[in-house]
Short mmCIF file of C-alpha atoms and ligand atoms in Angstrom, two decimals:
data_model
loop_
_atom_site.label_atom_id
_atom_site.label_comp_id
_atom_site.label_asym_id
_atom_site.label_seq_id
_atom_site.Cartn_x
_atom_site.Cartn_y
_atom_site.Cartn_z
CA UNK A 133 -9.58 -25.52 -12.27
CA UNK A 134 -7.95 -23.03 -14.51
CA UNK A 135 -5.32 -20.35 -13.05
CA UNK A 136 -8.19 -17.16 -13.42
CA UNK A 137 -11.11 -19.43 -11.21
CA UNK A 138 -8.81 -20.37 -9.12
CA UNK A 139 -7.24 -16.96 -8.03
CA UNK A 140 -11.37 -15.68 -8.69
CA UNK A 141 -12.20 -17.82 -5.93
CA UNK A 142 -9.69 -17.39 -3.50
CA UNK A 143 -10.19 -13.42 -4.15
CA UNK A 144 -13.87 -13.75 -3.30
CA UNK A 145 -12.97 -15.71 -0.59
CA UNK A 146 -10.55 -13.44 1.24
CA UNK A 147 -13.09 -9.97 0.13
CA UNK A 148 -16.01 -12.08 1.67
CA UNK A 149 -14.04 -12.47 5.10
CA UNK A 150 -12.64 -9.08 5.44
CA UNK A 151 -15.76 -7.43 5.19
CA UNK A 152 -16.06 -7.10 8.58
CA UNK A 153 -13.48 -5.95 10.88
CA UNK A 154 -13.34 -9.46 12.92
CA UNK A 155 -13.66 -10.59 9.43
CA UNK A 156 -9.71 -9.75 8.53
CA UNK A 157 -8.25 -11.86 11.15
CA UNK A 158 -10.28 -14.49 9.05
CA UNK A 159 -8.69 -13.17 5.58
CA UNK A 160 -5.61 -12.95 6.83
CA UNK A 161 -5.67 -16.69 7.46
CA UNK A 162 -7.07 -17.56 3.96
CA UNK A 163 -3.66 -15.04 2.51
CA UNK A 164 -1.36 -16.87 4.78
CA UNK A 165 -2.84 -19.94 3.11
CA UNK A 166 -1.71 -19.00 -0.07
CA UNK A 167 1.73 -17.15 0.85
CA UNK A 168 0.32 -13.92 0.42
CA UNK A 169 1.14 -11.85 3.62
CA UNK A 170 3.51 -8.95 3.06
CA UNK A 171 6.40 -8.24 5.70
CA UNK A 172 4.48 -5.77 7.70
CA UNK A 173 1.50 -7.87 8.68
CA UNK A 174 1.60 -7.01 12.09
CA UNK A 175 0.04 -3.83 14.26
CA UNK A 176 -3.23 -2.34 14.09
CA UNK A 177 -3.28 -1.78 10.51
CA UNK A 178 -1.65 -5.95 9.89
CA UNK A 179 -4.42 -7.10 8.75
CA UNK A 180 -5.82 -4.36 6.37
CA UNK A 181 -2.43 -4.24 4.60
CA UNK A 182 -2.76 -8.59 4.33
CA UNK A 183 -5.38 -7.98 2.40
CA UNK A 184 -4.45 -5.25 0.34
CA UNK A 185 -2.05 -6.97 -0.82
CA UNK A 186 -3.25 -10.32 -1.13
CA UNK A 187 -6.63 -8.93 -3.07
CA UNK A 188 -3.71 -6.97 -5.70
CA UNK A 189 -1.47 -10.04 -5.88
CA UNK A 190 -4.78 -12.42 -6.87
CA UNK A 191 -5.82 -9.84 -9.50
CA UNK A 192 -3.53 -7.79 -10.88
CA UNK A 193 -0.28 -9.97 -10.68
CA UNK A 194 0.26 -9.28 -14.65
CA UNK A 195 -1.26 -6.07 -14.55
CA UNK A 196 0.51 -2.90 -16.23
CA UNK A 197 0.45 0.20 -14.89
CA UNK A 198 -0.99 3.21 -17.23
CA UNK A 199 1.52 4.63 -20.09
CA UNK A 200 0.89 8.10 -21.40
CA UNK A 201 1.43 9.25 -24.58
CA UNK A 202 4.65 11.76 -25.17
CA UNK A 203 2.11 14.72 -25.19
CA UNK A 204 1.07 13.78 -21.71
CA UNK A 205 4.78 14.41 -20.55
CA UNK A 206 4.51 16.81 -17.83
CA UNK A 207 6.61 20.22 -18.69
CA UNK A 208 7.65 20.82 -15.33
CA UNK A 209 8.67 17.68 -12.91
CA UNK A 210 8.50 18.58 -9.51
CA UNK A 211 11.85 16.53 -7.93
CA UNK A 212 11.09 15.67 -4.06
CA UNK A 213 13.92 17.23 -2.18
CA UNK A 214 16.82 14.72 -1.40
CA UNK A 215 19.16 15.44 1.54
CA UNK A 216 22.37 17.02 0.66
CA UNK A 217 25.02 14.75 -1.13
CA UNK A 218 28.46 13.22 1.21
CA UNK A 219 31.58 13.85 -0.79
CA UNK A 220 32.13 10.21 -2.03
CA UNK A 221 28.91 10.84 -3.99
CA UNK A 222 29.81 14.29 -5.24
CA UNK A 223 33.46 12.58 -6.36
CA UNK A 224 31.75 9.83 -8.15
CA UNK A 225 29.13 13.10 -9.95
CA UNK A 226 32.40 14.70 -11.19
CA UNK A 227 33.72 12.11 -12.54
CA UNK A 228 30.58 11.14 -14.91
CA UNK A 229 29.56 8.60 -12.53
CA UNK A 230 32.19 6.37 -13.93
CA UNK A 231 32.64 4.74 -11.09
CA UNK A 232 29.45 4.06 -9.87
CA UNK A 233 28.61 0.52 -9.02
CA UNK A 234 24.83 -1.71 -8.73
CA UNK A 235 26.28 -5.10 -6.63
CA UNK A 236 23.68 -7.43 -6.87
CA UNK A 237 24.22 -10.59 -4.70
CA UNK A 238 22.05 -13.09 -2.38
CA UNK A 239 19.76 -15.74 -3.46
CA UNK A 240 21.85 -15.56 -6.94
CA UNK A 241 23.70 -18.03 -8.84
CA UNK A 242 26.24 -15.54 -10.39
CA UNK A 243 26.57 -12.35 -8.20
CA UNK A 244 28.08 -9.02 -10.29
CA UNK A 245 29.03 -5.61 -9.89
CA UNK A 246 27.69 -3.54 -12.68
CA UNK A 247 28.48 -0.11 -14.19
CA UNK A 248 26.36 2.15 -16.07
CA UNK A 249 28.09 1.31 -18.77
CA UNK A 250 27.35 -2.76 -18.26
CA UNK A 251 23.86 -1.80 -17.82
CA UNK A 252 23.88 0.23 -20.93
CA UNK A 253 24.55 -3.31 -22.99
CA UNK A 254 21.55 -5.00 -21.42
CA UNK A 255 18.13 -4.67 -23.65
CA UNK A 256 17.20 -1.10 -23.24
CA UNK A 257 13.03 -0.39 -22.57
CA UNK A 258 11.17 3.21 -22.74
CA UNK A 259 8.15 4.19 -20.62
CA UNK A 260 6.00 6.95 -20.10
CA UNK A 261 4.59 6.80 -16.65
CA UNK A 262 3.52 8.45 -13.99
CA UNK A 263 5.52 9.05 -10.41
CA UNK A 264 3.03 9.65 -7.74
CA UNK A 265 3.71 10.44 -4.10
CA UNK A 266 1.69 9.35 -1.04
CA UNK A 267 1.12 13.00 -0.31
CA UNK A 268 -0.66 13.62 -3.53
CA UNK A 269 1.03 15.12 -5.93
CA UNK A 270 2.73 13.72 -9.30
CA UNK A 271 3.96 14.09 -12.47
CA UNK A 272 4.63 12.17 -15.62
CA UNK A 273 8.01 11.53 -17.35
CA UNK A 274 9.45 9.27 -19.71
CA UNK A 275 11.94 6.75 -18.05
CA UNK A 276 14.80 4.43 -20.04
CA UNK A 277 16.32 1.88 -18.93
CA UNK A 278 16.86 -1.56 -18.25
CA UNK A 279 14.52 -3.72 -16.84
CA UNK A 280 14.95 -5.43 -13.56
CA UNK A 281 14.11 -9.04 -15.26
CA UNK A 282 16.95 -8.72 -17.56
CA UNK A 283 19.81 -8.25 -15.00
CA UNK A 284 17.75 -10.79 -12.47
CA UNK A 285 18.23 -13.53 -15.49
CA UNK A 286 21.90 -12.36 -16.10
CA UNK A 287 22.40 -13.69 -12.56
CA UNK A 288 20.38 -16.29 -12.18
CA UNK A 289 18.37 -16.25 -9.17
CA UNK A 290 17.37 -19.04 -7.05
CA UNK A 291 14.22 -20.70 -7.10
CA UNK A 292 13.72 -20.14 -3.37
CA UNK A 293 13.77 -16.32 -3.85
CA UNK A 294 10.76 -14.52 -3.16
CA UNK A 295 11.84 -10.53 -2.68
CA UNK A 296 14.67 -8.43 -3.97
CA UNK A 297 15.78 -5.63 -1.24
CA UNK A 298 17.49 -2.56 -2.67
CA UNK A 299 19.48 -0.06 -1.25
CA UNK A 300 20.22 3.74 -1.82
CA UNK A 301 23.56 5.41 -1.62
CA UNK A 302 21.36 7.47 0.85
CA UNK A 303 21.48 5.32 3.97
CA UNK A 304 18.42 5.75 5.04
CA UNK A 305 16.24 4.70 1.78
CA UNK A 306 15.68 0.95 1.45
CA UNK A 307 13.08 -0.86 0.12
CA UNK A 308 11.65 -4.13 -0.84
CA UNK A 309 9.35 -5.86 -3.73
CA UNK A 310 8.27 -9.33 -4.13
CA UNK A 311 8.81 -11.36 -7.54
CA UNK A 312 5.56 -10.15 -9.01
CA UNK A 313 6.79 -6.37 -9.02
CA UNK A 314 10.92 -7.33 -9.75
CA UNK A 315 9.90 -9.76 -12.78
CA UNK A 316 7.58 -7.34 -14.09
CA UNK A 317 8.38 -5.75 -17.29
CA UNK A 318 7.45 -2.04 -16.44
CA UNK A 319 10.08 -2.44 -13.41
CA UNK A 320 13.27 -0.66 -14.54
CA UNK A 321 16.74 0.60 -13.55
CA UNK A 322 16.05 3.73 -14.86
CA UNK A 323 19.68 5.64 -15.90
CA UNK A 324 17.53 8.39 -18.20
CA UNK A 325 14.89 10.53 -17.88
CA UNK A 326 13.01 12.37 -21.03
CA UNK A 327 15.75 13.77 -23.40
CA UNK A 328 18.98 13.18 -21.66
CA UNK A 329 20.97 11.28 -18.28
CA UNK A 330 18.59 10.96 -15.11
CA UNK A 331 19.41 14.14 -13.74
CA UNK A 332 20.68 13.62 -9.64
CA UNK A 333 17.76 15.50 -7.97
CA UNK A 334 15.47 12.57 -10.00
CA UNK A 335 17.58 9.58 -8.49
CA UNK A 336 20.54 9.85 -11.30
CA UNK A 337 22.42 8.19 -12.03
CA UNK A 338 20.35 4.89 -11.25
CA UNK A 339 17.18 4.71 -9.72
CA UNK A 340 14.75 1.62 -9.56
CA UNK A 341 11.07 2.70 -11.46
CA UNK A 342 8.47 0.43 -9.71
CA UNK A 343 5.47 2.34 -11.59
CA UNK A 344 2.69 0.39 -10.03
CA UNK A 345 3.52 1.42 -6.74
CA UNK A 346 3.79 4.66 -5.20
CA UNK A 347 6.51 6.84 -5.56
CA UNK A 348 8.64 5.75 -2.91
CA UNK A 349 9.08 2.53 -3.49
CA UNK A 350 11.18 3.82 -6.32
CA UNK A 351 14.40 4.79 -4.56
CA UNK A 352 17.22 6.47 -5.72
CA UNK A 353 20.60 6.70 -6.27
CA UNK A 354 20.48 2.53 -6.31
CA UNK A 355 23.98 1.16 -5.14
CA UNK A 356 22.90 -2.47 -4.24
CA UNK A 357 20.46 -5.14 -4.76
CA UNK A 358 20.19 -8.47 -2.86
CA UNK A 359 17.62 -11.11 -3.33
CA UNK A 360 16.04 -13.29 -0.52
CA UNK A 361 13.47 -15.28 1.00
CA UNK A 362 13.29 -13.57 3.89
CA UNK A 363 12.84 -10.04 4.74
CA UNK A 364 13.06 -10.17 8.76
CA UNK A 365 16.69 -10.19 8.25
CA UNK A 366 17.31 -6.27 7.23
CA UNK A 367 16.26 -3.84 9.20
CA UNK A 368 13.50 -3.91 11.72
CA UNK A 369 11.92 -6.98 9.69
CA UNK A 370 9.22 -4.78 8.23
CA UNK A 371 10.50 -5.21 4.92
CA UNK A 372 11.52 -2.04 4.36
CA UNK A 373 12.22 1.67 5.43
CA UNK A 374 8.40 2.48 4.90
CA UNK A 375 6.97 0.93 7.08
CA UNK A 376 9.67 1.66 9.93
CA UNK A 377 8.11 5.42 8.91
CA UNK A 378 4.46 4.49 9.29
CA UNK A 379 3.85 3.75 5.34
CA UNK A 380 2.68 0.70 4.21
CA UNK A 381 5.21 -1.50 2.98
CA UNK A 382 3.15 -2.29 -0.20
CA UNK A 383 2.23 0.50 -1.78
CA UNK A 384 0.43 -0.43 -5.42
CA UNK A 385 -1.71 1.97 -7.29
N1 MTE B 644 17.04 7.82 -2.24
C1 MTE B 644 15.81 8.37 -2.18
N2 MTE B 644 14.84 7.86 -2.94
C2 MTE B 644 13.59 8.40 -2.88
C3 MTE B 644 13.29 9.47 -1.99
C4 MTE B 644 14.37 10.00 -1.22
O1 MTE B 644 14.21 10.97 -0.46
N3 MTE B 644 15.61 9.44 -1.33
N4 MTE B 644 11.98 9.95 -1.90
C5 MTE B 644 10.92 9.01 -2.33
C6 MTE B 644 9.59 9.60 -2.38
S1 MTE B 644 8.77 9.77 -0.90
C7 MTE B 644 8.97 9.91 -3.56
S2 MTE B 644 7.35 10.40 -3.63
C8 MTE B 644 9.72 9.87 -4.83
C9 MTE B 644 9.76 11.27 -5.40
O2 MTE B 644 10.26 11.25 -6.70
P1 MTE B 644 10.67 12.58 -7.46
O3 MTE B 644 11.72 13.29 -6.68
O4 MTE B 644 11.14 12.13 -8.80
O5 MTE B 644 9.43 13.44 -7.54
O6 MTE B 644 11.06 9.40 -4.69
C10 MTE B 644 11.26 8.41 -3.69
N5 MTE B 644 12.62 7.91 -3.71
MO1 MO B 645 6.73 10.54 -1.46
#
């Protein structure tokens, strides 16, 4: 059976048991089936999220999120407030951001510590998309940078790996995507924002752009990246800050 049937009729499969609400217990067992049940699975709202996500996963695993056109760029970007910067960060902002650091490490066969500047030598990709937030507003920008794939093949991850966690220089933004979203080619570490640096209120100087999920899966301020096969280890094994906050831990659009 080719690939497409094959996810078809899983997908059919899995929409046909959770039409009914005793139904999703039933889907969730079909996702489970085919490794397709995200980190927050359990609660009241488990099993809708399963298959969310599964349903996405099966369809739109290659899927590209929209791109405007440089007319579309909104005039006005409306920058979510960030709490107020601690000093090391302000010391590493007057300084350029010379000194500012992505580790990436885990299920890796070379781990690295990369500067903006390192970063700046990978392949370099342009987007125009759009940042959405779960309370309804959003705006479009274009975003440079360099996508996640490239520095993921720099260090050569594992076969076992299945997420890559990231982490903000804001302690309390963390999140989480699975290989479908880090090897995708819209997925970026963003270090630019329309004509010039990304500026801080936007996440500069790094922030990860996962455009086919809502906006705050795309955290800012990026200091670290590990990969893994196993997200119950960070955190409150929800697989990310979201969902310790009552937001799903998948988010896609
Ligand atoms: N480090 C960090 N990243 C973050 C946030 C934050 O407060 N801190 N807010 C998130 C949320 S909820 C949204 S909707 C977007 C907002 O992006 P914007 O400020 O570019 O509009 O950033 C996300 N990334
Ligand atoms: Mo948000």
């Amino acid at each position: 059976m080719s690939d497409i049937s094959r996810r078809t009729l899983i997908t059919r499969g899995l929409v046909a048991a959770g039409a009914g609400l005793s139904g999703l217990a039933a889907a969730s067992r079909i996702a489970d089936r085919y490794g397709l049940i995200p980190p927050d699975h359990g609660g009241v709202y488990g099993p809708g999220e399963t298959l969310t996500y599964a349903v996405h996963r099966l369809l739109t695993r290659r899927s590209l999120a929209r791109e405007f056109s440089r007319s579309e760029i909104s005039t006005a970007p409306f920058a979510n407030e960030t709490g107020p910067k601690p000093e090391a960060f302000r010391r590493l902002e007057a300084d350029g951001f010379k000194g500012w650091t992505l580790s990436v490490d885990g299920l890796v066969a070379r781990p690295v510590s990369l500067s903006l500047a390192d970063l700046k030598h990978l392949p370099v990709r342009h987007q125009i998309t759009q940042v959405a937030c779960e309370e309804g507003w959003s705006y479009v920008a274009e975003w440079i940078g360099t996508p996640l794939i490239e520095v993921l093949n720099a260090v050569g991850i594992l076969p076992q790996a299945r997420y890559v966690v990231y982490f903000s220089f804001e302690r309390d933004w963390w999140e989480s995507i699975d290989m479908a979203d880090a090897l995708h080619p819209q997925t970026l570490l963003t270090y630019a924002m329309n004509d010039g640096d990304l500026p801080v209120p936007f996440g500069g100087p790094l922030r990860l752009r996962v455009p086919r999920q809502l906006g705050y899966k795309s955290v800012k301020y990026v200091t670290r990246m590990t990969v893994t096969d196993d997200l119950t280890r960070f955190g409150k094994g929800l697989g990310s800050a979201s969902p310790e906050g009552g937001y799903a831990w998948y988010a896609g659009i």
